[in-house]
mmCIF file with all atom_site columns, C-alpha atoms in Angstrom:
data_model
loop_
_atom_site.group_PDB
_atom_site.id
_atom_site.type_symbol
_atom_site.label_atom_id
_atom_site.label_alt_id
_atom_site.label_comp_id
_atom_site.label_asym_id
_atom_site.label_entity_id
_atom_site.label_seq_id
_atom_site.pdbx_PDB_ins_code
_atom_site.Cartn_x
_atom_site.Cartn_y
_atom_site.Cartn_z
_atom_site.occupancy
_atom_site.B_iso_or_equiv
_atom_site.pdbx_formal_charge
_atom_site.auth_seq_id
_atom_site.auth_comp_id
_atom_site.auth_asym_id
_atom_site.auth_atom_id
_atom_site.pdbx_PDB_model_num
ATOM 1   C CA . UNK E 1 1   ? 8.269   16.028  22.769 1.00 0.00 ? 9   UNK E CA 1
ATOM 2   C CA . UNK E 1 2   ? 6.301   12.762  22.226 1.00 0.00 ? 10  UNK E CA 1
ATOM 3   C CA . UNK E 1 3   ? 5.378   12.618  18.411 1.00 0.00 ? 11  UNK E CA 1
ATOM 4   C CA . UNK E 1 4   ? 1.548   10.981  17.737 1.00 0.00 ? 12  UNK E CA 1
ATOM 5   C CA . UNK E 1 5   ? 0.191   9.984   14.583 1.00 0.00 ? 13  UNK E CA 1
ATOM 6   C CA . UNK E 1 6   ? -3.269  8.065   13.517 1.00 0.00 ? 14  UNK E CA 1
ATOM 7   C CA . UNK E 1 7   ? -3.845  5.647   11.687 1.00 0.00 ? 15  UNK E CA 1
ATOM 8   C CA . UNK E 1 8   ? -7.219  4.359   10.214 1.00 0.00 ? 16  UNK E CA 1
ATOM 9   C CA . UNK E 1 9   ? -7.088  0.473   9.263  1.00 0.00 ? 17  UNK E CA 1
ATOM 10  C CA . UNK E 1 10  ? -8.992  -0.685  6.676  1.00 0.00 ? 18  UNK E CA 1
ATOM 11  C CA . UNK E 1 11  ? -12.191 -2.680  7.227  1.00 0.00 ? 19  UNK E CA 1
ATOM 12  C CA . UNK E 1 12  ? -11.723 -5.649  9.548  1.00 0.00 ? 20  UNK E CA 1
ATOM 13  C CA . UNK E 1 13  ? -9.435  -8.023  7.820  1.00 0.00 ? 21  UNK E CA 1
ATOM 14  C CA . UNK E 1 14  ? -10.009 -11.591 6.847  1.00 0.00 ? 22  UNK E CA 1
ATOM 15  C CA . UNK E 1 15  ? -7.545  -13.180 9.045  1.00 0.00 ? 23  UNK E CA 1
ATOM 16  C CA . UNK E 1 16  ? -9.159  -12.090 12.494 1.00 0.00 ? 24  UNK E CA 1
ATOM 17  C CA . UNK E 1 17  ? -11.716 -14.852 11.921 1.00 0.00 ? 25  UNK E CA 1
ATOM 18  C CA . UNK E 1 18  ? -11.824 -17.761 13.909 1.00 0.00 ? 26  UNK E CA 1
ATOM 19  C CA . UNK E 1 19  ? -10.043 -20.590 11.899 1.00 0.00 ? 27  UNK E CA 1
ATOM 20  C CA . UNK E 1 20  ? -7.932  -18.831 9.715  1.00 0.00 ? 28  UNK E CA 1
ATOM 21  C CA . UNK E 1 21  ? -4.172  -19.978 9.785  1.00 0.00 ? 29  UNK E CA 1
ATOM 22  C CA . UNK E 1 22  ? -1.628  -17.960 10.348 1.00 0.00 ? 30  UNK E CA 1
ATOM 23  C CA . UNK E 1 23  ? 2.100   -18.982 9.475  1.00 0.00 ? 31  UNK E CA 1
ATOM 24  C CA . UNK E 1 24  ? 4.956   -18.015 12.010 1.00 0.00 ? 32  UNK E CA 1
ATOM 25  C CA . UNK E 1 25  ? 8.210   -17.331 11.378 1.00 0.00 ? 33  UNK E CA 1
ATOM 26  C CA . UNK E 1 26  ? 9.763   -20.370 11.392 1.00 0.00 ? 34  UNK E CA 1
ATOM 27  C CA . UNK E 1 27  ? 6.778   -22.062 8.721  1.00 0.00 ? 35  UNK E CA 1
ATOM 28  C CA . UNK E 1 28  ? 4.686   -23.455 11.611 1.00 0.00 ? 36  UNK E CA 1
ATOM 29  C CA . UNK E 1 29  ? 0.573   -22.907 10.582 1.00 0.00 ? 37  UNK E CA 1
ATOM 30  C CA . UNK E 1 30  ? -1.911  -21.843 13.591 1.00 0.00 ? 38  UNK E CA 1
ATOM 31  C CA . UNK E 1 31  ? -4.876  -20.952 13.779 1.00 0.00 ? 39  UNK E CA 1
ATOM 32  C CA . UNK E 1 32  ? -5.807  -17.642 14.675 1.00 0.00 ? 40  UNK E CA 1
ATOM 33  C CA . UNK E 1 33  ? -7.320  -18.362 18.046 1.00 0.00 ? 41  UNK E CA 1
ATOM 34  C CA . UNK E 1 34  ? -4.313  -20.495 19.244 1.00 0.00 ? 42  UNK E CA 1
ATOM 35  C CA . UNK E 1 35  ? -1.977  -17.815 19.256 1.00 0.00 ? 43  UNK E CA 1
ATOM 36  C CA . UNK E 1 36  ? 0.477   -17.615 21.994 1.00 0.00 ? 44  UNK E CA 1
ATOM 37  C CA . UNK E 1 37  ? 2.536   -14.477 22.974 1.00 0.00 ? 45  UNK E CA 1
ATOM 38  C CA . UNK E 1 38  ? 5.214   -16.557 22.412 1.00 0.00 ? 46  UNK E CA 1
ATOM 39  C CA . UNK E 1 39  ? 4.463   -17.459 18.745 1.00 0.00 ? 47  UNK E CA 1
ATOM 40  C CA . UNK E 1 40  ? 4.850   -13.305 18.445 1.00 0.00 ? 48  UNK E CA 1
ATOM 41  C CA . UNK E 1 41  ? 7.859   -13.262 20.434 1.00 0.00 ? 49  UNK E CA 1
ATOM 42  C CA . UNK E 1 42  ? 9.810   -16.209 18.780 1.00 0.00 ? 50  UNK E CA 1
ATOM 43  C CA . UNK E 1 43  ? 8.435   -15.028 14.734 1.00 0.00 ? 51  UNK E CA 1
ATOM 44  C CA . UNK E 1 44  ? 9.989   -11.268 15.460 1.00 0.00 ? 52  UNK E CA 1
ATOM 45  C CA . UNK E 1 45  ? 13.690  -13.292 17.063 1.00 0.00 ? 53  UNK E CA 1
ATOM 46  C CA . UNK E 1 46  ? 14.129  -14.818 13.665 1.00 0.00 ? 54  UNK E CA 1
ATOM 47  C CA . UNK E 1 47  ? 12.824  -11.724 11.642 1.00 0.00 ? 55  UNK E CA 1
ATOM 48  C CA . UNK E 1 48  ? 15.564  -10.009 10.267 1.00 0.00 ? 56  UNK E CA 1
ATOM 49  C CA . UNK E 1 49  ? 13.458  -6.796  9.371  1.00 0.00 ? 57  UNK E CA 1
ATOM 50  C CA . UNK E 1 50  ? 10.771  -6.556  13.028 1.00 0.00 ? 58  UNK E CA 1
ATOM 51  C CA . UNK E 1 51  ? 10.924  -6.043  16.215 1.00 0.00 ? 59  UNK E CA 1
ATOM 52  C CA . UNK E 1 52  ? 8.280   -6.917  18.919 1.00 0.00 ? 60  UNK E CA 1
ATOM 53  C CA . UNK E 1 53  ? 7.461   -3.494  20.857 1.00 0.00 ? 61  UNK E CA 1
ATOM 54  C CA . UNK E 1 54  ? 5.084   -3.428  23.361 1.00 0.00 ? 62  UNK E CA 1
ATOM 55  C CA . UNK E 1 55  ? 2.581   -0.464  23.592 1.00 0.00 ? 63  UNK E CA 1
ATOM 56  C CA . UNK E 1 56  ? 0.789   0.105   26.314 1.00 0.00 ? 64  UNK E CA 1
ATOM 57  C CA . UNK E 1 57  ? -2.780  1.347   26.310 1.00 0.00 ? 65  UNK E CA 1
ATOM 58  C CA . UNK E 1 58  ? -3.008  4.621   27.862 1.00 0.00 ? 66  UNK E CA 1
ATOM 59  C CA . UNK E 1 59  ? -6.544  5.868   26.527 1.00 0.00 ? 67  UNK E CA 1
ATOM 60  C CA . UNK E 1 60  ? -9.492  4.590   24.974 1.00 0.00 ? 68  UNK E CA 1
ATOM 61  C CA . UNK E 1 61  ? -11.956 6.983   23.570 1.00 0.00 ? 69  UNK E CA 1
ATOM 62  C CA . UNK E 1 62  ? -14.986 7.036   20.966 1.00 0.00 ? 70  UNK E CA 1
ATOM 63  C CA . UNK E 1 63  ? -14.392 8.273   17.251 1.00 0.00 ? 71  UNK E CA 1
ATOM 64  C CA . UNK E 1 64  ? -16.146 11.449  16.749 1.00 0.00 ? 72  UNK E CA 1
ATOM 65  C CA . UNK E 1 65  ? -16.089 10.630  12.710 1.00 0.00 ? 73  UNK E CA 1
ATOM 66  C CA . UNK E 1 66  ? -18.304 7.358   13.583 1.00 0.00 ? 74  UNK E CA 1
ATOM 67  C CA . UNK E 1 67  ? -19.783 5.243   16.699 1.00 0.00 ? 75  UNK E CA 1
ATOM 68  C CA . UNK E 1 68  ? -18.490 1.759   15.329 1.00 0.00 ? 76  UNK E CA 1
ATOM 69  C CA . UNK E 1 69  ? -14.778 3.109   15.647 1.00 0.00 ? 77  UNK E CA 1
ATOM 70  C CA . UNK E 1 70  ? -12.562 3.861   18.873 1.00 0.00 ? 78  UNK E CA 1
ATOM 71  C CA . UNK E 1 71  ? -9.768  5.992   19.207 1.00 0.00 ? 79  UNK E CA 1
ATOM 72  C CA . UNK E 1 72  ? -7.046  3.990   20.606 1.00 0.00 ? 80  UNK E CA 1
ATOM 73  C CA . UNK E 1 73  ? -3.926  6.190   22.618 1.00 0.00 ? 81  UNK E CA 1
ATOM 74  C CA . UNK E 1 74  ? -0.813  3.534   23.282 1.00 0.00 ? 82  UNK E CA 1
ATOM 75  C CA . UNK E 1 75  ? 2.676   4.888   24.448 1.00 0.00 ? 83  UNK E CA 1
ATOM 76  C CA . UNK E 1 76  ? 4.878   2.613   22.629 1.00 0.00 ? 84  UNK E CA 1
ATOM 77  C CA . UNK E 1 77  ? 8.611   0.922   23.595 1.00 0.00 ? 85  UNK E CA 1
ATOM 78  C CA . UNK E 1 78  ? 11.012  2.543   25.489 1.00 0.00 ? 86  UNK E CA 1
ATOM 79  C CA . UNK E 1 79  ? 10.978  6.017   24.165 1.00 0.00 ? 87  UNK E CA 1
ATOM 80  C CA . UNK E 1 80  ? 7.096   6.150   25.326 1.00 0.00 ? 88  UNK E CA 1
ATOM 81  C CA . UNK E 1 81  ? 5.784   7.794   21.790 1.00 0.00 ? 89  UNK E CA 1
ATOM 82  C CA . UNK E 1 82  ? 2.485   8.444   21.725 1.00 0.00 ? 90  UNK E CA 1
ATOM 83  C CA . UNK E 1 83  ? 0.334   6.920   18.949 1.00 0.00 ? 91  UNK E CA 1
ATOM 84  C CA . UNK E 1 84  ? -2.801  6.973   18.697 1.00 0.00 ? 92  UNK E CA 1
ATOM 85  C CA . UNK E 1 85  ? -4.690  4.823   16.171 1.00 0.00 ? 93  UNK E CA 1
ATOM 86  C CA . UNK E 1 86  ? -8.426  4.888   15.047 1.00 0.00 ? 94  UNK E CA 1
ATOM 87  C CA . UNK E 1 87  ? -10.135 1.527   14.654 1.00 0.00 ? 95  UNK E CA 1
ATOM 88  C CA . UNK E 1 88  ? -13.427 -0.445  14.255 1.00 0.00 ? 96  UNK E CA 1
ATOM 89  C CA . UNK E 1 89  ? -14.327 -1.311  17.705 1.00 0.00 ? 97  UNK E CA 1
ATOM 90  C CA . UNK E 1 90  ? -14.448 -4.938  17.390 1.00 0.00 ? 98  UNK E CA 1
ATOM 91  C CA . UNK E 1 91  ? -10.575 -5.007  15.967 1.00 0.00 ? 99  UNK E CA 1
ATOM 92  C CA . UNK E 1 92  ? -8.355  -7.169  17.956 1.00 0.00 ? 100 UNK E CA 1
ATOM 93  C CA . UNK E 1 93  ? -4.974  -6.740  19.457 1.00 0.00 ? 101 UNK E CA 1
ATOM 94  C CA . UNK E 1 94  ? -3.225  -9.159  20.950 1.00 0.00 ? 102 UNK E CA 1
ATOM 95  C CA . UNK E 1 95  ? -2.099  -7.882  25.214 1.00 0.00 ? 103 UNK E CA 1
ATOM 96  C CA . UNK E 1 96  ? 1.119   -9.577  26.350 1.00 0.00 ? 104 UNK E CA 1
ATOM 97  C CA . UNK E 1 97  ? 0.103   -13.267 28.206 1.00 0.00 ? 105 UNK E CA 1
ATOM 98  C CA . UNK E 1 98  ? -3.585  -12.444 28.010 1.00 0.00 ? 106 UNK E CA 1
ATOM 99  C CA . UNK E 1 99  ? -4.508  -12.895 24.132 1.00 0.00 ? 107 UNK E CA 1
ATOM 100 C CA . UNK E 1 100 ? -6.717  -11.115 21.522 1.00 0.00 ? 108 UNK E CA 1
ATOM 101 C CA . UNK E 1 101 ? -8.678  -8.214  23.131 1.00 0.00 ? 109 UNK E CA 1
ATOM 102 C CA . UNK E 1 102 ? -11.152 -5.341  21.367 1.00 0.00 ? 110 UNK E CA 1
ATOM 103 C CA . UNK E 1 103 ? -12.381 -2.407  22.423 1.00 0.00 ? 111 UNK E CA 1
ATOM 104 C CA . UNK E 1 104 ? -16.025 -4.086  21.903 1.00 0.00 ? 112 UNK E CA 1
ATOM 105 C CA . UNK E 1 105 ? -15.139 -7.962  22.522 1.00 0.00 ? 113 UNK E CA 1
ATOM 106 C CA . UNK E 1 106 ? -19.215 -8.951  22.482 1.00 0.00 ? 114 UNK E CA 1
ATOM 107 C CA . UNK E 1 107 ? -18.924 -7.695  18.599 1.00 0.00 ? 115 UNK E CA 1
ATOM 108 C CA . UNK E 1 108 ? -15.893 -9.195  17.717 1.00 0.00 ? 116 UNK E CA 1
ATOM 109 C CA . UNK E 1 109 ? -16.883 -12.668 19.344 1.00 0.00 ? 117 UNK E CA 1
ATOM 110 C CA . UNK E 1 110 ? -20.299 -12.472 17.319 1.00 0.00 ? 118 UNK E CA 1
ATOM 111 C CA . UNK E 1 111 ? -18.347 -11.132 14.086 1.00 0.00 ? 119 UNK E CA 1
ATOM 112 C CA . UNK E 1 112 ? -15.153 -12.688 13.848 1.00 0.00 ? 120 UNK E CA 1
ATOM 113 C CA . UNK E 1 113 ? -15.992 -15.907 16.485 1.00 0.00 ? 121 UNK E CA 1
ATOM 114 C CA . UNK E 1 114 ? -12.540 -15.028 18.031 1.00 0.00 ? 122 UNK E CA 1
ATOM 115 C CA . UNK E 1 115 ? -12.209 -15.005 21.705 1.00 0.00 ? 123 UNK E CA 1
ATOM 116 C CA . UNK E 1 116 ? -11.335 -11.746 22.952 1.00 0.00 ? 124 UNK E CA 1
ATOM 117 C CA . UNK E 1 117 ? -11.373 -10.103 26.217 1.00 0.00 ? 125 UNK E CA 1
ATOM 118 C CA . UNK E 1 118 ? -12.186 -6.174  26.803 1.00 0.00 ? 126 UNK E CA 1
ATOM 119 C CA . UNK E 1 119 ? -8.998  -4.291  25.678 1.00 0.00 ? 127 UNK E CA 1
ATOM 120 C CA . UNK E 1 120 ? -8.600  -1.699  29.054 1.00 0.00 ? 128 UNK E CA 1
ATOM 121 C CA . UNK E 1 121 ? -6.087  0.995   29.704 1.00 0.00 ? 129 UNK E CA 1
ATOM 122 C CA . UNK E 1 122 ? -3.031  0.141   31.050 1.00 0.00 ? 130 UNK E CA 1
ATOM 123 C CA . UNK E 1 123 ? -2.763  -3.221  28.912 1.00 0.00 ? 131 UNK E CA 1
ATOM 124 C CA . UNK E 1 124 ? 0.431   -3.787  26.990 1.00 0.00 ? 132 UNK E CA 1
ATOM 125 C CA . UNK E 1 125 ? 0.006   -4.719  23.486 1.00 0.00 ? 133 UNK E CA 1
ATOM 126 C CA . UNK E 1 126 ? 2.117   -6.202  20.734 1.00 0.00 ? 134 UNK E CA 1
ATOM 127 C CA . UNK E 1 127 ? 3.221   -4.158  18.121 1.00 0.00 ? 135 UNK E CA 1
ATOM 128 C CA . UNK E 1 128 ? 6.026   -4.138  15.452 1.00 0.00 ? 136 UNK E CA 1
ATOM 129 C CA . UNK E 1 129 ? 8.344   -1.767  14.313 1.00 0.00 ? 137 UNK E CA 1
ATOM 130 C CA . UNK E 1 130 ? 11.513  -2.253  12.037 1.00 0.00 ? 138 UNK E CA 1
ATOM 131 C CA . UNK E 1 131 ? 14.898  -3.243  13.687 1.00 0.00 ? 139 UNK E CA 1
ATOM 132 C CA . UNK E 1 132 ? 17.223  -1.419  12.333 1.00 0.00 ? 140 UNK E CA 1
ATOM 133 C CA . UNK E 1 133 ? 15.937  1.686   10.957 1.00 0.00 ? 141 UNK E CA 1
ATOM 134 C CA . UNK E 1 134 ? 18.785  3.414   9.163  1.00 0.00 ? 142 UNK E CA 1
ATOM 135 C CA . UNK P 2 1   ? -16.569 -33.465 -8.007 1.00 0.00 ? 27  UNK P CA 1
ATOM 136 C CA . UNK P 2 2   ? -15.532 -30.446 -5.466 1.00 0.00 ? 28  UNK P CA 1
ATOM 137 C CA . UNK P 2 3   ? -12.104 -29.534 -6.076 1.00 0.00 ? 29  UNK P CA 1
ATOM 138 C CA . UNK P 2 4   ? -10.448 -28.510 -3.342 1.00 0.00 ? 30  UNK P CA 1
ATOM 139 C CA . UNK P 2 5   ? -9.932  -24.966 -2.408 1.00 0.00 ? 31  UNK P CA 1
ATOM 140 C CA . UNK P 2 6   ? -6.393  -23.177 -1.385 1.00 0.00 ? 32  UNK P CA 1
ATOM 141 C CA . UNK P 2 7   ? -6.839  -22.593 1.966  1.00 0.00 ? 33  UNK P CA 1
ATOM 142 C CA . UNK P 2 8   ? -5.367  -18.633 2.580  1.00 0.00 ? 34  UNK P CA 1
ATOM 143 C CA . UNK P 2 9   ? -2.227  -18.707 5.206  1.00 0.00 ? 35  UNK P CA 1
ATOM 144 C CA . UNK P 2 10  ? -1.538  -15.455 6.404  1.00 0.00 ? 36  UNK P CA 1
ATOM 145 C CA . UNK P 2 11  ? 1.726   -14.373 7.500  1.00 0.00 ? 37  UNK P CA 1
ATOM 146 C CA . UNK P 2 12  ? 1.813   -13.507 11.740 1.00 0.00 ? 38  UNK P CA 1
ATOM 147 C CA . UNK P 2 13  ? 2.754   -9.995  11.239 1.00 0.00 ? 39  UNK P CA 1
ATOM 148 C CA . UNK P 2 14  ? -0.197  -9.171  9.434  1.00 0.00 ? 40  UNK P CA 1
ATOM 149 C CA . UNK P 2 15  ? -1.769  -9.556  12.872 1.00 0.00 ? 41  UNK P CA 1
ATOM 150 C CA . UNK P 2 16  ? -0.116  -7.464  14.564 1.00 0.00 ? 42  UNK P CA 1
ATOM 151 C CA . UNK P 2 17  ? -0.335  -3.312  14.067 1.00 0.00 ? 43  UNK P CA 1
ATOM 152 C CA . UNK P 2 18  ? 2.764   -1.802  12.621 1.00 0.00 ? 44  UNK P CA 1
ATOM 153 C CA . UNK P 2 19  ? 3.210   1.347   15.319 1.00 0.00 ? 45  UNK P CA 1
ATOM 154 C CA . UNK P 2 20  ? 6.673   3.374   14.079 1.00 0.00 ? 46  UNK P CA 1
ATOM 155 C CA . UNK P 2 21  ? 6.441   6.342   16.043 1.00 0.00 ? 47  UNK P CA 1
ATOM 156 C CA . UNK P 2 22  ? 8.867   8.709   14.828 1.00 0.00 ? 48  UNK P CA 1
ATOM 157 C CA . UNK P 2 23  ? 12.133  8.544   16.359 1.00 0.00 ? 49  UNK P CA 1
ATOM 158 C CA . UNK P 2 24  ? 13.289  11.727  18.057 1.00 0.00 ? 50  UNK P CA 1
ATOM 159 C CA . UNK P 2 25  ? 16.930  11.485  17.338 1.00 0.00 ? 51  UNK P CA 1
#
């Protein structure tokens, strides 16, 4: 059977605001706002240690601890695990050739200034997880 | 005089969740 964990993030981090630069994989700086999927894609080829999987969204729900958080249910890579993950509802994640998107993208535009788009089910996200894991 | 301050640089796969689902086998 599927296994499904949550995790809570900490408060919104620094480097979702607009501006803040962001170094890839192979030493090139962007800013936060310019990334492409491809940026992703090409950092986790020359990781040794991660491994771009993409999770698809497969439920969004409000937090019953708090209304400024969102219970996010993605079924992630090929093995379809369910994972469910509890977050502010302004956090970002970044959906495959679309950019950042939030569960609330009017509050993370006026927080964070980044553009985002409304994160809806059935949108595959990026995620990470380690490449080799014995 | 302002002296100029470090600019952070964070890494890209701070960006990006960490999902490791447990692996079934």
């Amino acid at each position: 059977p599927p296994s499904s964990s949550t995790v809570v993030p900490p408060s919104l981090p620094p480097y979702f605001i607009k501006g803040s630069i962001i170094q890839l994989a192979d030493g090139e700086l962007k800013r936060v706002e310019d990334l492409k999927t491809e940026d992703f894609i090409q950092s986790a080829e020359i990781s040794s240690e991660l491994k771009i999987d993409s999770s698809t969204v497969e439920r969004i729900e409000g937090s019953h601890t708090s209304p400024n958080f969102a219970v996010v249910q993605f079924s992630v890579g090929e093995h379809r695990a369910q994972v469910s993950v509890e977050v502010l509802v302004e956090y970002p994640f970044f959906v495959f050739g679309q950019g950042w998107s939030s569960c609330c993208p009017d509050r993370t535009t006026q927080l964070l200034e980044l553009p985002c788009t409304k994160l809806s089910v059935g949108d595959v996200c990026i995620s990470l997880t380690l490449k080799n894991l014995r | 005089n302002v002296e100029p301050r470090s600019v952070p640089v964070f890494p890209w796969h701070s960006l990006v969740p960490f999902l490791a689902p447990t692996q079934s086998d």
